[in-house]
Short mmCIF file of C-alpha atoms in Angstrom, two decimals:
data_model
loop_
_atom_site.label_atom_id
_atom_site.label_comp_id
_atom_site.label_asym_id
_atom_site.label_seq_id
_atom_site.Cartn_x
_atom_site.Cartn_y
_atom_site.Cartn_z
CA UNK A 1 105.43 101.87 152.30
CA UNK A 2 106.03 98.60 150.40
CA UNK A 3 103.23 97.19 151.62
CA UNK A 4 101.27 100.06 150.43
CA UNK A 5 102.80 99.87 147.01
CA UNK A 6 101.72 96.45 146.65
CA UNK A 7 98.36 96.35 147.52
CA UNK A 8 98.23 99.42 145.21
CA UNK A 9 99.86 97.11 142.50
CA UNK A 10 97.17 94.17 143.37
CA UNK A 11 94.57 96.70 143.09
CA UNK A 12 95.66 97.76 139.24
CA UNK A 13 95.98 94.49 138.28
CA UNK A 14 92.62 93.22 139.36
CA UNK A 15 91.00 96.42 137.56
CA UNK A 16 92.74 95.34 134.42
CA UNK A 17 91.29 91.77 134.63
CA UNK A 18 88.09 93.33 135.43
CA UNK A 19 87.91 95.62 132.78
CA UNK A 20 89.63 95.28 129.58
CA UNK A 21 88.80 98.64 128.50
CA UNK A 22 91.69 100.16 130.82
CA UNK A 23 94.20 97.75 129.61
CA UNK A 24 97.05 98.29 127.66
CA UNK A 25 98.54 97.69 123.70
CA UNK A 26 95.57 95.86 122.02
CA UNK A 27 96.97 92.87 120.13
CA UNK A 28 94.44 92.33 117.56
CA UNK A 29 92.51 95.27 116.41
CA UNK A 30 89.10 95.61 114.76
CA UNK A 31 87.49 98.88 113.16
CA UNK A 32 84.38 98.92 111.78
CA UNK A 33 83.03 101.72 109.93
CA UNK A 34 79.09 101.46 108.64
CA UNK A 35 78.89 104.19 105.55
CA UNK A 36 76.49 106.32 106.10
CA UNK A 37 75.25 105.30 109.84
CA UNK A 38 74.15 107.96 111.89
CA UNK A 39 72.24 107.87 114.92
CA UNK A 40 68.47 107.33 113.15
CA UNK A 41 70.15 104.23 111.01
CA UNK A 42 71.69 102.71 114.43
CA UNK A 43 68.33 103.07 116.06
CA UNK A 44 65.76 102.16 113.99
CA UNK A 45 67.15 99.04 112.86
CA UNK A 46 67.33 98.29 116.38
CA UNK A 47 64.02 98.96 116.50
CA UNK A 48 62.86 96.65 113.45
CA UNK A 49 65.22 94.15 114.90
CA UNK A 50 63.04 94.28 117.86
CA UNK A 51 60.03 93.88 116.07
CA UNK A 52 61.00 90.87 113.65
CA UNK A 53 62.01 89.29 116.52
CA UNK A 54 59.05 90.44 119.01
CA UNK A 55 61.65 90.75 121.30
CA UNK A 56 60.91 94.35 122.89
CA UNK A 57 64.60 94.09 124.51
CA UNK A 58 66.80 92.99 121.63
CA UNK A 59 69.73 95.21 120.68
CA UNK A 60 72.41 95.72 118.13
CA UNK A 61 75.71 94.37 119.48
CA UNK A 62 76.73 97.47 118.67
CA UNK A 63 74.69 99.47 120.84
CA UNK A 64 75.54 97.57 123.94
CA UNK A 65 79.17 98.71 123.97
CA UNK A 66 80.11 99.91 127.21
CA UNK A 67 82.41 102.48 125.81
CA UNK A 68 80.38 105.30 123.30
CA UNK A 69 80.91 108.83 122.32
CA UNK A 70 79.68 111.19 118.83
CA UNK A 71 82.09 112.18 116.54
CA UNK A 72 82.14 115.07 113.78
CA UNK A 73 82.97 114.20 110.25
CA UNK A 74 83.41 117.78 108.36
CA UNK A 75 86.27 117.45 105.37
CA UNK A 76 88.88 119.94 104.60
CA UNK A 77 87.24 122.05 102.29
CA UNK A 78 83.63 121.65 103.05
CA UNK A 79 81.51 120.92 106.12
CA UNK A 80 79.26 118.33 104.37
CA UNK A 81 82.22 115.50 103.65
CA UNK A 82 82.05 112.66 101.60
CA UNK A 83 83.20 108.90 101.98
CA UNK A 84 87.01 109.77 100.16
CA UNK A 85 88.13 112.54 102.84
CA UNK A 86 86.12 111.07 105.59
CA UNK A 87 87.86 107.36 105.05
CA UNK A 88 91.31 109.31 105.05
CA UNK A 89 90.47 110.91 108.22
CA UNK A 90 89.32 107.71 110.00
CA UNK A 91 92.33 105.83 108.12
CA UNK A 92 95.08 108.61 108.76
CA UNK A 93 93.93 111.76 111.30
CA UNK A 94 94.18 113.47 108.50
CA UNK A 95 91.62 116.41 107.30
CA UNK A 96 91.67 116.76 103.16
CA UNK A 97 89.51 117.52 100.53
CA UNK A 98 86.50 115.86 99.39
CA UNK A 99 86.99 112.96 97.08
CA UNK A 100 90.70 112.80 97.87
CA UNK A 101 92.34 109.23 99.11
CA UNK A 102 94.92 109.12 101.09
CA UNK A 103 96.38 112.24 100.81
CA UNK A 104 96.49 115.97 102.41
CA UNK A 105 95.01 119.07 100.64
CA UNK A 106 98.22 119.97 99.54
CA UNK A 107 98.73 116.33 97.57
CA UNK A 108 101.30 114.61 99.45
CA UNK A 109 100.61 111.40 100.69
CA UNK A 110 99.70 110.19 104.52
CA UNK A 111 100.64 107.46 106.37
CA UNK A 112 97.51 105.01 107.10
CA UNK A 113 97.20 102.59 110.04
CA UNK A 114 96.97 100.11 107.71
CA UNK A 115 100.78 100.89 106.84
CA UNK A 116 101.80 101.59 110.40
CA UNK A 117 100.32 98.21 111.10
CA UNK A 118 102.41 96.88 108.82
CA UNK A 119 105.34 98.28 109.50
CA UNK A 120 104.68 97.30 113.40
CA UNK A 121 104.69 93.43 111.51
CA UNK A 122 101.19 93.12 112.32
CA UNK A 123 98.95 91.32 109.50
CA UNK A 124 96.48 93.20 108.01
CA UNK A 125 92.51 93.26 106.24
CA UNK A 126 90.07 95.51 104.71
CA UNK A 127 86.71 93.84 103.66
CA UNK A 128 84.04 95.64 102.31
CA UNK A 129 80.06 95.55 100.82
CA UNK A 130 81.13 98.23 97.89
CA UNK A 131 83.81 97.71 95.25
CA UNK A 132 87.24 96.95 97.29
CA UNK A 133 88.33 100.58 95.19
CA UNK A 134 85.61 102.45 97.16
CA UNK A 135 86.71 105.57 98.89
CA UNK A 136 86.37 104.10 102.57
CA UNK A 137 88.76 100.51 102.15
CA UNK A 138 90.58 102.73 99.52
CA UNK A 139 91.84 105.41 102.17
CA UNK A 140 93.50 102.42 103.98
CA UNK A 141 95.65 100.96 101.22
CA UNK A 142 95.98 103.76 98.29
CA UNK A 143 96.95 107.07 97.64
CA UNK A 144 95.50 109.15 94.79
CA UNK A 145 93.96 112.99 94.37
CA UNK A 146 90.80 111.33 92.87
CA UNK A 147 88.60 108.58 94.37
CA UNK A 148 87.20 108.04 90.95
CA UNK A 149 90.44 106.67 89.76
CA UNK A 150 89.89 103.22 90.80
CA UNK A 151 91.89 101.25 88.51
CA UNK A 152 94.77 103.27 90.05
CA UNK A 153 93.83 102.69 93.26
CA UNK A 154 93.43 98.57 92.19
CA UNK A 155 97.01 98.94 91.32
CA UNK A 156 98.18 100.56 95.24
CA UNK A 157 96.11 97.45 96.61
CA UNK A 158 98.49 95.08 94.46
CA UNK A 159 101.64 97.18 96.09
CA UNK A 160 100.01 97.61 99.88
CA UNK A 161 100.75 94.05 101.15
CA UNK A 162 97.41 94.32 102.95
CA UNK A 163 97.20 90.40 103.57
CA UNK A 164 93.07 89.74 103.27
CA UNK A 165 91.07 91.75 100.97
CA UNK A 166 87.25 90.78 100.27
CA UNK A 167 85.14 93.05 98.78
CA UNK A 168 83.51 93.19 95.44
CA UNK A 169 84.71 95.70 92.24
CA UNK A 170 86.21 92.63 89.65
CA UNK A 171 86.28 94.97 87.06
CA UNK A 172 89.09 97.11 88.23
CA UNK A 173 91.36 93.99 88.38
CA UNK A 174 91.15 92.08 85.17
CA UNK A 175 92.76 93.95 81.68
CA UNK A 176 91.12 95.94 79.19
CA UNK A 177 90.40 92.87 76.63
CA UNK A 178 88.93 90.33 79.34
CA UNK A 179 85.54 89.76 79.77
CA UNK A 180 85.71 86.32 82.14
CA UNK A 181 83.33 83.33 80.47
CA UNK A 182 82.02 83.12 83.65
CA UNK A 183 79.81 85.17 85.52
CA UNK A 184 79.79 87.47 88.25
CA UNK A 185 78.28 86.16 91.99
CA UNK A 186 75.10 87.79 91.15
CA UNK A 187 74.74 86.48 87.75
CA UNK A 188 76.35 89.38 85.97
CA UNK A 189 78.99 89.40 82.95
CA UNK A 190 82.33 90.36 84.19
CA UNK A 191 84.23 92.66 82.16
CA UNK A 192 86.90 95.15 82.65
CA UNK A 193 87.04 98.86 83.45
CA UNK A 194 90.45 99.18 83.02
CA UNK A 195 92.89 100.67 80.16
CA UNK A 196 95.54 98.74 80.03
CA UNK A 197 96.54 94.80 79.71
CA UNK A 198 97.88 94.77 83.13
CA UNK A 199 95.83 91.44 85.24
CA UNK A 200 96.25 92.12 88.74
CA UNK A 201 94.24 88.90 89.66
CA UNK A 202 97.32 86.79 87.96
CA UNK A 203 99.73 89.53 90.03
CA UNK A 204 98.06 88.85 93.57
CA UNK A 205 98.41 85.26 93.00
CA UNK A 206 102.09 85.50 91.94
CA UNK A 207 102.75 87.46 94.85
CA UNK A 208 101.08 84.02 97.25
CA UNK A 209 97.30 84.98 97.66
CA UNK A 210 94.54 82.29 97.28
CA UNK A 211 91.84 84.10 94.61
CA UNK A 212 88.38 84.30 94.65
CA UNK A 213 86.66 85.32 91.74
CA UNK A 214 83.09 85.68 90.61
CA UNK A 215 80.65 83.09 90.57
CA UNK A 216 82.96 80.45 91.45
CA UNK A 217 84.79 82.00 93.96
CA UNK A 218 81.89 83.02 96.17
CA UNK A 219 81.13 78.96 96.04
CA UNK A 220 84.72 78.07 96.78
CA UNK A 221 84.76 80.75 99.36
CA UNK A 222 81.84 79.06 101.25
CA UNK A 223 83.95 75.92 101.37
CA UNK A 224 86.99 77.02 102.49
CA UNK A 225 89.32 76.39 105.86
CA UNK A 226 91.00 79.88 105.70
CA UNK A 227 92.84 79.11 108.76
CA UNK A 228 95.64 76.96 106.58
CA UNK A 229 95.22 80.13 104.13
CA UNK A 230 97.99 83.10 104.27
CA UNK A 231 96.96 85.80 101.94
CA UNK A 232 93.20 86.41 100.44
CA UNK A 233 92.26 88.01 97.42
CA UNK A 234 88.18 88.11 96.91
CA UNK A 235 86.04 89.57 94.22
CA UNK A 236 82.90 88.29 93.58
CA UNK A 237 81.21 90.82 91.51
CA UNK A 238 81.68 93.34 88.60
CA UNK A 239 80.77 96.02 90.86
CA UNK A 240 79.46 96.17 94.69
CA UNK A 241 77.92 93.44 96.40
CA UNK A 242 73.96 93.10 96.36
CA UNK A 243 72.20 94.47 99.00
CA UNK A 244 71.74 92.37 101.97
CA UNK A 245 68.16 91.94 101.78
CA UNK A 246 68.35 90.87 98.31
CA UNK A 247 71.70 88.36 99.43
CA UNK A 248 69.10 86.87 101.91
CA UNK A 249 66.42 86.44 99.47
CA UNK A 250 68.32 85.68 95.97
CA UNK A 251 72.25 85.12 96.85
CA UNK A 252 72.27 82.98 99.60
CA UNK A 253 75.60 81.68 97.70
CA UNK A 254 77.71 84.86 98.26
CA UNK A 255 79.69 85.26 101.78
CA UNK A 256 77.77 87.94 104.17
CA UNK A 257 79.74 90.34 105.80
CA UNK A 258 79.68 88.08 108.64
CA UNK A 259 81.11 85.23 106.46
CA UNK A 260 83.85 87.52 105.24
CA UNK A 261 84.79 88.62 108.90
CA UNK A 262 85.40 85.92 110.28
CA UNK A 263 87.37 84.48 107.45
CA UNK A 264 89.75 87.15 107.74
CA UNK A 265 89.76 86.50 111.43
CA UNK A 266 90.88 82.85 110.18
CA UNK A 267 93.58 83.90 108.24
CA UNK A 268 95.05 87.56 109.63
CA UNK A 269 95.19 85.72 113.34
CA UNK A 270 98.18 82.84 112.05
CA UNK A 271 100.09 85.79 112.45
CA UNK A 272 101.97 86.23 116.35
CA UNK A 273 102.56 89.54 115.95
CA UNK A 274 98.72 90.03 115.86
CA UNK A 275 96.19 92.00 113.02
CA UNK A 276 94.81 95.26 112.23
CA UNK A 277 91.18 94.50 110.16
CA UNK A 278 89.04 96.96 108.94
CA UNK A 279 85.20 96.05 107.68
CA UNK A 280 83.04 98.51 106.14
CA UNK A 281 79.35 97.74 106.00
CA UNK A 282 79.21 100.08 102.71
CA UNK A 283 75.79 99.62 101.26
CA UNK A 284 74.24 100.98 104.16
CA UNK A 285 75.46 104.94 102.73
CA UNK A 286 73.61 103.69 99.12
CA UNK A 287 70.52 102.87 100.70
CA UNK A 288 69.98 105.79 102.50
CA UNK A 289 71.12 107.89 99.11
CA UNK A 290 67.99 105.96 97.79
CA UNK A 291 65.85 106.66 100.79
CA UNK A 292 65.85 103.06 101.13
CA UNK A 293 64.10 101.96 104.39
CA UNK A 294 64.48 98.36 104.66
CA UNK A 295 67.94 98.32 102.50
CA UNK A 296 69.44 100.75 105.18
CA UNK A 297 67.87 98.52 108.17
CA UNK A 298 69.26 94.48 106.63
CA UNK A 299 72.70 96.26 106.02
CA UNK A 300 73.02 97.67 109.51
CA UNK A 301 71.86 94.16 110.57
CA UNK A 302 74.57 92.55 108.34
CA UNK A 303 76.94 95.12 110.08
CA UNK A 304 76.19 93.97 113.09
CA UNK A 305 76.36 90.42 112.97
CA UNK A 306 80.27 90.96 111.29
CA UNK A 307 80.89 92.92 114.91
CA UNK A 308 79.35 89.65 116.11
CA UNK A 309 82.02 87.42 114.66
CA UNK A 310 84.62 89.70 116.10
CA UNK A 311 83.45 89.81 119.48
CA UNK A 312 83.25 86.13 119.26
CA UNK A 313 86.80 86.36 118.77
CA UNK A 314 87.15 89.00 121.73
CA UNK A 315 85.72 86.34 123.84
CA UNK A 316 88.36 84.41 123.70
CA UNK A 317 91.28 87.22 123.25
CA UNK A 318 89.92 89.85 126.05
CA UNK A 319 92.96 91.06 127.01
CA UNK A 320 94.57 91.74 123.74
CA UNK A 321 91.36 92.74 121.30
CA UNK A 322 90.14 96.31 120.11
CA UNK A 323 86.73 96.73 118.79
CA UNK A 324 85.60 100.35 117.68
CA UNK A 325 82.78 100.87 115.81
CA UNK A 326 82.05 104.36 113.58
CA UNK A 327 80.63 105.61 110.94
CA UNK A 328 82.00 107.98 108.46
CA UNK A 329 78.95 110.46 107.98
CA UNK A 330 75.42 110.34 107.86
CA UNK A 331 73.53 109.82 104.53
CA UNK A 332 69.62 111.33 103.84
CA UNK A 333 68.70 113.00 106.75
CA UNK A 334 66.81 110.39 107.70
CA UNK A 335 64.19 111.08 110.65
CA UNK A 336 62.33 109.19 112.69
CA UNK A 337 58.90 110.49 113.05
CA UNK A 338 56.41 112.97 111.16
CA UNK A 339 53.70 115.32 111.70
CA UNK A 340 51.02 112.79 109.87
CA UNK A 341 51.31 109.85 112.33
CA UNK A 342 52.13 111.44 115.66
CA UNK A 343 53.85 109.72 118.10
CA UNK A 344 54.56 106.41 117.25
CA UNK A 345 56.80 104.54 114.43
CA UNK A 346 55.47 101.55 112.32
CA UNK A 347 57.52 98.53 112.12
CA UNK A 348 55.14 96.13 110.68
CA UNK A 349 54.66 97.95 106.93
CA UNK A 350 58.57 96.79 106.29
CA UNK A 351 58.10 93.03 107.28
CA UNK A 352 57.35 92.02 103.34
CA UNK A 353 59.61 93.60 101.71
CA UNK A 354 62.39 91.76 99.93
CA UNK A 355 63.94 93.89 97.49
CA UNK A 356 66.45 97.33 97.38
CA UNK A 357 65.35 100.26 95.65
CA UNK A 358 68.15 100.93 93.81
CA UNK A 359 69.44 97.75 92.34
CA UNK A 360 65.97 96.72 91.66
CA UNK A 361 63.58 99.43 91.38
CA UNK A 362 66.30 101.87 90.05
CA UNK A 363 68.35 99.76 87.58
CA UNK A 364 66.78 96.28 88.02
CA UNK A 365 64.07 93.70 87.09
CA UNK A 366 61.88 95.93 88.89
CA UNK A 367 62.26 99.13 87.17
CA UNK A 368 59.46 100.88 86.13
CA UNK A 369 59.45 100.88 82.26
CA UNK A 370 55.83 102.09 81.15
CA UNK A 371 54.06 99.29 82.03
CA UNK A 372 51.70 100.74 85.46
CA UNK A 373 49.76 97.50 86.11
CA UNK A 374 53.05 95.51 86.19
CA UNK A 375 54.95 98.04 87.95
CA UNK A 376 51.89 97.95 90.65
CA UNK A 377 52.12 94.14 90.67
CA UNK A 378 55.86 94.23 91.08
CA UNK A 379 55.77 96.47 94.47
CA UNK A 380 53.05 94.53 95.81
CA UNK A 381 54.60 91.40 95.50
CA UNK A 382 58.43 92.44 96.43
CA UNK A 383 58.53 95.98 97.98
CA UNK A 384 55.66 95.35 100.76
CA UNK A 385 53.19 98.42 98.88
CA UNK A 386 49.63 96.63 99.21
CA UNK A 387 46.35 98.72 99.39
CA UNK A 388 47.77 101.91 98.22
CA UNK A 389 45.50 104.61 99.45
CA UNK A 390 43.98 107.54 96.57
CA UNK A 391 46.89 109.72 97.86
CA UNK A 392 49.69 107.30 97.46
CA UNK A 393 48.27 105.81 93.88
CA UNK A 394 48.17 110.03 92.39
CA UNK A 395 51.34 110.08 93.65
CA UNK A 396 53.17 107.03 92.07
CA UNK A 397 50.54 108.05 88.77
CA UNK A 398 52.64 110.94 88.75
CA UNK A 399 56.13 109.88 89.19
CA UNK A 400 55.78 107.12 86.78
CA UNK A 401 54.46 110.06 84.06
CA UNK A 402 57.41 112.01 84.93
CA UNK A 403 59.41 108.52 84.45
CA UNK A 404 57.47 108.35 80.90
CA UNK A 405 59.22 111.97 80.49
CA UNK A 406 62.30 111.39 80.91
CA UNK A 407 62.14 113.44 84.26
CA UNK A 408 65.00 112.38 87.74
CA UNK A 409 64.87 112.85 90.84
CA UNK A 410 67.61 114.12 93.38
CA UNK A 411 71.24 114.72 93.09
CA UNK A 412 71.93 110.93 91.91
CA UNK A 413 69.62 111.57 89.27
CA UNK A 414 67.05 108.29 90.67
CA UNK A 415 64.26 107.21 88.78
CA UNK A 416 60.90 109.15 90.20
CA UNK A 417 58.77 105.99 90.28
CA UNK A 418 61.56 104.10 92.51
CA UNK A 419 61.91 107.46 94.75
CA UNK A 420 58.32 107.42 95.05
CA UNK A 421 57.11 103.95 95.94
CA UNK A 422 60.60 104.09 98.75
CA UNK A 423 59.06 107.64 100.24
CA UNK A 424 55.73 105.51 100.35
CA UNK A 425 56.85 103.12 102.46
CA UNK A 426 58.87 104.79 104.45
CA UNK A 427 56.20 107.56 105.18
CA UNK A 428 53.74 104.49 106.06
CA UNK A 429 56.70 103.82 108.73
CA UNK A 430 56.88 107.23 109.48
CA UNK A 431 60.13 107.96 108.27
CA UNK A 432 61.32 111.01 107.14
CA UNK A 433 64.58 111.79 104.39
CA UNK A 434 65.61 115.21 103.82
CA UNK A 435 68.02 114.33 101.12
CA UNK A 436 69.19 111.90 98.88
CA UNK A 437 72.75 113.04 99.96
CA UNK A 438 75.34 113.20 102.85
CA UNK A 439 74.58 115.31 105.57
CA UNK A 440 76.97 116.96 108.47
CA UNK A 441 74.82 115.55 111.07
CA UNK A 442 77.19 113.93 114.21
CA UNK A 443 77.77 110.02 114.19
CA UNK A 444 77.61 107.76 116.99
CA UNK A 445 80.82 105.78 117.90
CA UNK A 446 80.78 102.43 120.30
CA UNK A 447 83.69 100.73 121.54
CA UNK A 448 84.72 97.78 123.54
CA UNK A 449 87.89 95.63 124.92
CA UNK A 450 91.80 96.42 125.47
CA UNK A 451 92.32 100.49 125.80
CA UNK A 452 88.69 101.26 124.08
CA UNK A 453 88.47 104.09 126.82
CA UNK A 454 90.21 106.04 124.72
CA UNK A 455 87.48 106.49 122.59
CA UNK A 456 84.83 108.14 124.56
CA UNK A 457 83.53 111.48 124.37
CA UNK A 458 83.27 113.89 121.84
CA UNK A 459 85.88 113.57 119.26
CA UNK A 460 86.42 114.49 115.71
CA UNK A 461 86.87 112.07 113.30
CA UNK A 462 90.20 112.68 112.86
CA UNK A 463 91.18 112.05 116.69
CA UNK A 464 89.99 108.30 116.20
CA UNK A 465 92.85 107.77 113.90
CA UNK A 466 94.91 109.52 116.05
CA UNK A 467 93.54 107.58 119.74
CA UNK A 468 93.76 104.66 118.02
CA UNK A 469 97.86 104.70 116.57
CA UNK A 470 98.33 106.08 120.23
CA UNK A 471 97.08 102.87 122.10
CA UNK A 472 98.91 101.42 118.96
CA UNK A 473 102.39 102.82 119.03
CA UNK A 474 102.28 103.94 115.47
CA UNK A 475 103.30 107.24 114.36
CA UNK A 476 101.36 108.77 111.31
#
């Protein structure tokens, strides 16, 4: 009988060095959430990846996982949810109402992992592509009824203890007379949003965090060894980061997501007792509100290569390292295929372009303002549009009257001429949008390393919250 017992015993151990996914108590945890990333995001980017590369077998990182499962995202109070109640679900198990943080329907406050991490002594992260006050980071760290009240939710962040933050969103942080001499990472004025004189910059960096603001903080963040660093505070711009195919192409100064990632990995891992980090590849939800093509497919890419850096890290951690990978909902119904070009999708129409469509066409240098020959030269030159057809010139002729009028488009209210040209393009790829909103469609989730089994399957998005403070320890 003991003999039995210990070749049983040899045989668990050898399955737990063979597979990491039925280990135990992860040590160092990593959740990544891509806003907005449904199944058509995940796989057509795969797809373009595929075809940049001419690499017919390339994949996401993501999509390799060996652990995967589809998750439901409904909020409390409606079935189509939005980024506050889903972020609280992923960050608590928690259903509330949409455009709540951190709380239940009722108003009292939840317990995030974030805090149970904390109080388990484990250091902690959120980095993000949106303002660091976004709903999704936000649910982690802050507790408020509205997700519009950012400069509230700036001040939980100062009171959280949440030892790396990167993101962008300077405006929230700085008081009510500032407006900083020097610019934003992307060129822009910095000025404040808030109502009061309180500086919260001056406050993270009496309370030991190394600051990185604007302009010359993205530089100085480039530079920096953040594994002598203990606490981060970064915000480079007055509101989200660019999009990543405009970082690529005009900001090669600011951090990626990548850069960010493992910079957190530099600091949050001095720490014995291990990390909880959370990275949200935001911009990827605002593209696909824009029916953005190309902005969805660079940010997924971005996304990707910050799961990258952490599996780097799992490489050397196996044993003791988490990765799950989710998104929160889908955004814009976006489809792959249409009736006018059969069966086949086409890759090679969104090789030129190198601009977003909403913080260029929309509200940018390349807004259309009257002038129809520029506007024409403009998209040809940046946005990949060359030899538009009869049909796709009446079209934009159109919009760009309506523009002329006064007239939006969609529940954002988007400039018609920007709408139009990104429908072009993506109907010459033969991509499809119902919406320039959320929808309740299912996400994909992928998971790898120490206890990811408990991931798999169909789950709601509260249960991920819930799985994961289980393989955790915490109660929430």
């Amino acid at each position: 009988m003991k003999q039995a017992r210990t070749i049983i015993g040899g045989i668990l151990v050898l399955l737990l060095m063979v597979s990491p996914a039925l280990a135990g108590t992860p040590k160092y945890v990593f959740y990544f959430i891509g806003d907005g990333l449904g199944a058509s995001q995940r796989q057509f980017s795969e797809f373009f990846l595929r075809a940049k590369t001419h690499n017919p077998s390339r994949k996401l990182l993501m999509n390799t996982f060996e652990v995967a499962g589809i998750n439901s995202t409904y909020a409390a109070d409606t079935l189509i949810t939005d980024s506050a109640a889903a972020g609280t679900a992923l960050a608590s198990g928690v259903k509330t109402n949409k455009g709540v943080i951190g709380k239940s329907p009722d108003g009292k406050n939840v317990k995030t992992l974030v805090e149970a991490a904390e109080n388990d002594g484990m250091a902690t992260g959120l980095i993000t592509t949106t303002r660091l006050t976004h709903a999704t980071p936000a649910a982690f760290a802050a507790h408020n009824i509205s997700r519009d009240n950012e400069n509230e939710i700036a001040n939980d962040y100062l009171n959280s203890d949440v030892d790396f933050l990167a993101g962008g969103g300077i405006r929230h942080f700085i008081p009510q007379s500032e407006a900083l001499k020097n610019t934003d990472a992307v060129g822009q004025p910095i000025k404040s949003k808030r109502k009061d004189e309180r500086n919260l910059v001056q406050e993270f960096e009496a309370k030991g965090y190394r600051t990185f603001i604007g302009m010359q903080g993205a530089k100085a963040f480039a530079t920096t060894d953040f594994s002598s660093v203990d606490k981060v505070f970064a915000a480079f711009t007055y509101t989200h980061l660019p999009y990543e195919i405009e970082r690529i192409h005009q900001y090669t100064h600011l951090p990626s997501l990548a850069r960010m990632t493992r910079a957190g990995i530099d600091v949050l891992s001095n720490d014995p007792d291990g990390f909880f980090l959370m990275v949200e590849g935001g911009r990827i939800d605002h593209a696909a509100h824009a029916n953005d093509a190309t902005g969805v497919i660079y940010d997924t890419i971005a996304f990707d290569d910050a799961i990258k850096a952490a599996y780097e890290f799992y490489l050397s951690h196996k044993n003791e390292t988490l990765i799950v990978v989710v998104g929160d909902h889908e955004t814009g119904g976006m489809g792959l295929g249409m009736d006018s070009m059969g069966y086949k999708l086409d890759l090679t129409c969104l090789m030129d372009t190198k601009v977003s469509v909403e913080d260029t066409l929309n509200y940018g240098d390349g807004q259309y303002q009257g002038d129809k020959a520029a506007y024409y030269q403009f998209l040809e030159a940046q946005f990949g549009l060359k030899n538009l057809t009869e049909d796709e010139k009446a079209r934009l002729e159109k919009a760009m009257l309506d523009a002329d009028a006064g007239k939006t488009v969609g529940y954002y209210q988007v400039n018609p001429a920007a709408l139009t040209a990104a429908h072009i393009l993506s109907q010459r790829a033969n991509i499809s949008w119902t919406t320039t909103i959320h929808t309740a469609t299912m996400i994909p989730m992928s998971a790898t390393g120490t206890a990811a089994d408990q991931f798999s399957g169909y789950k709601d998005n509260t249960e991920i919250a819930r799985a994961m403070a289980q393989v955790l320890g915490f109660s929430l």
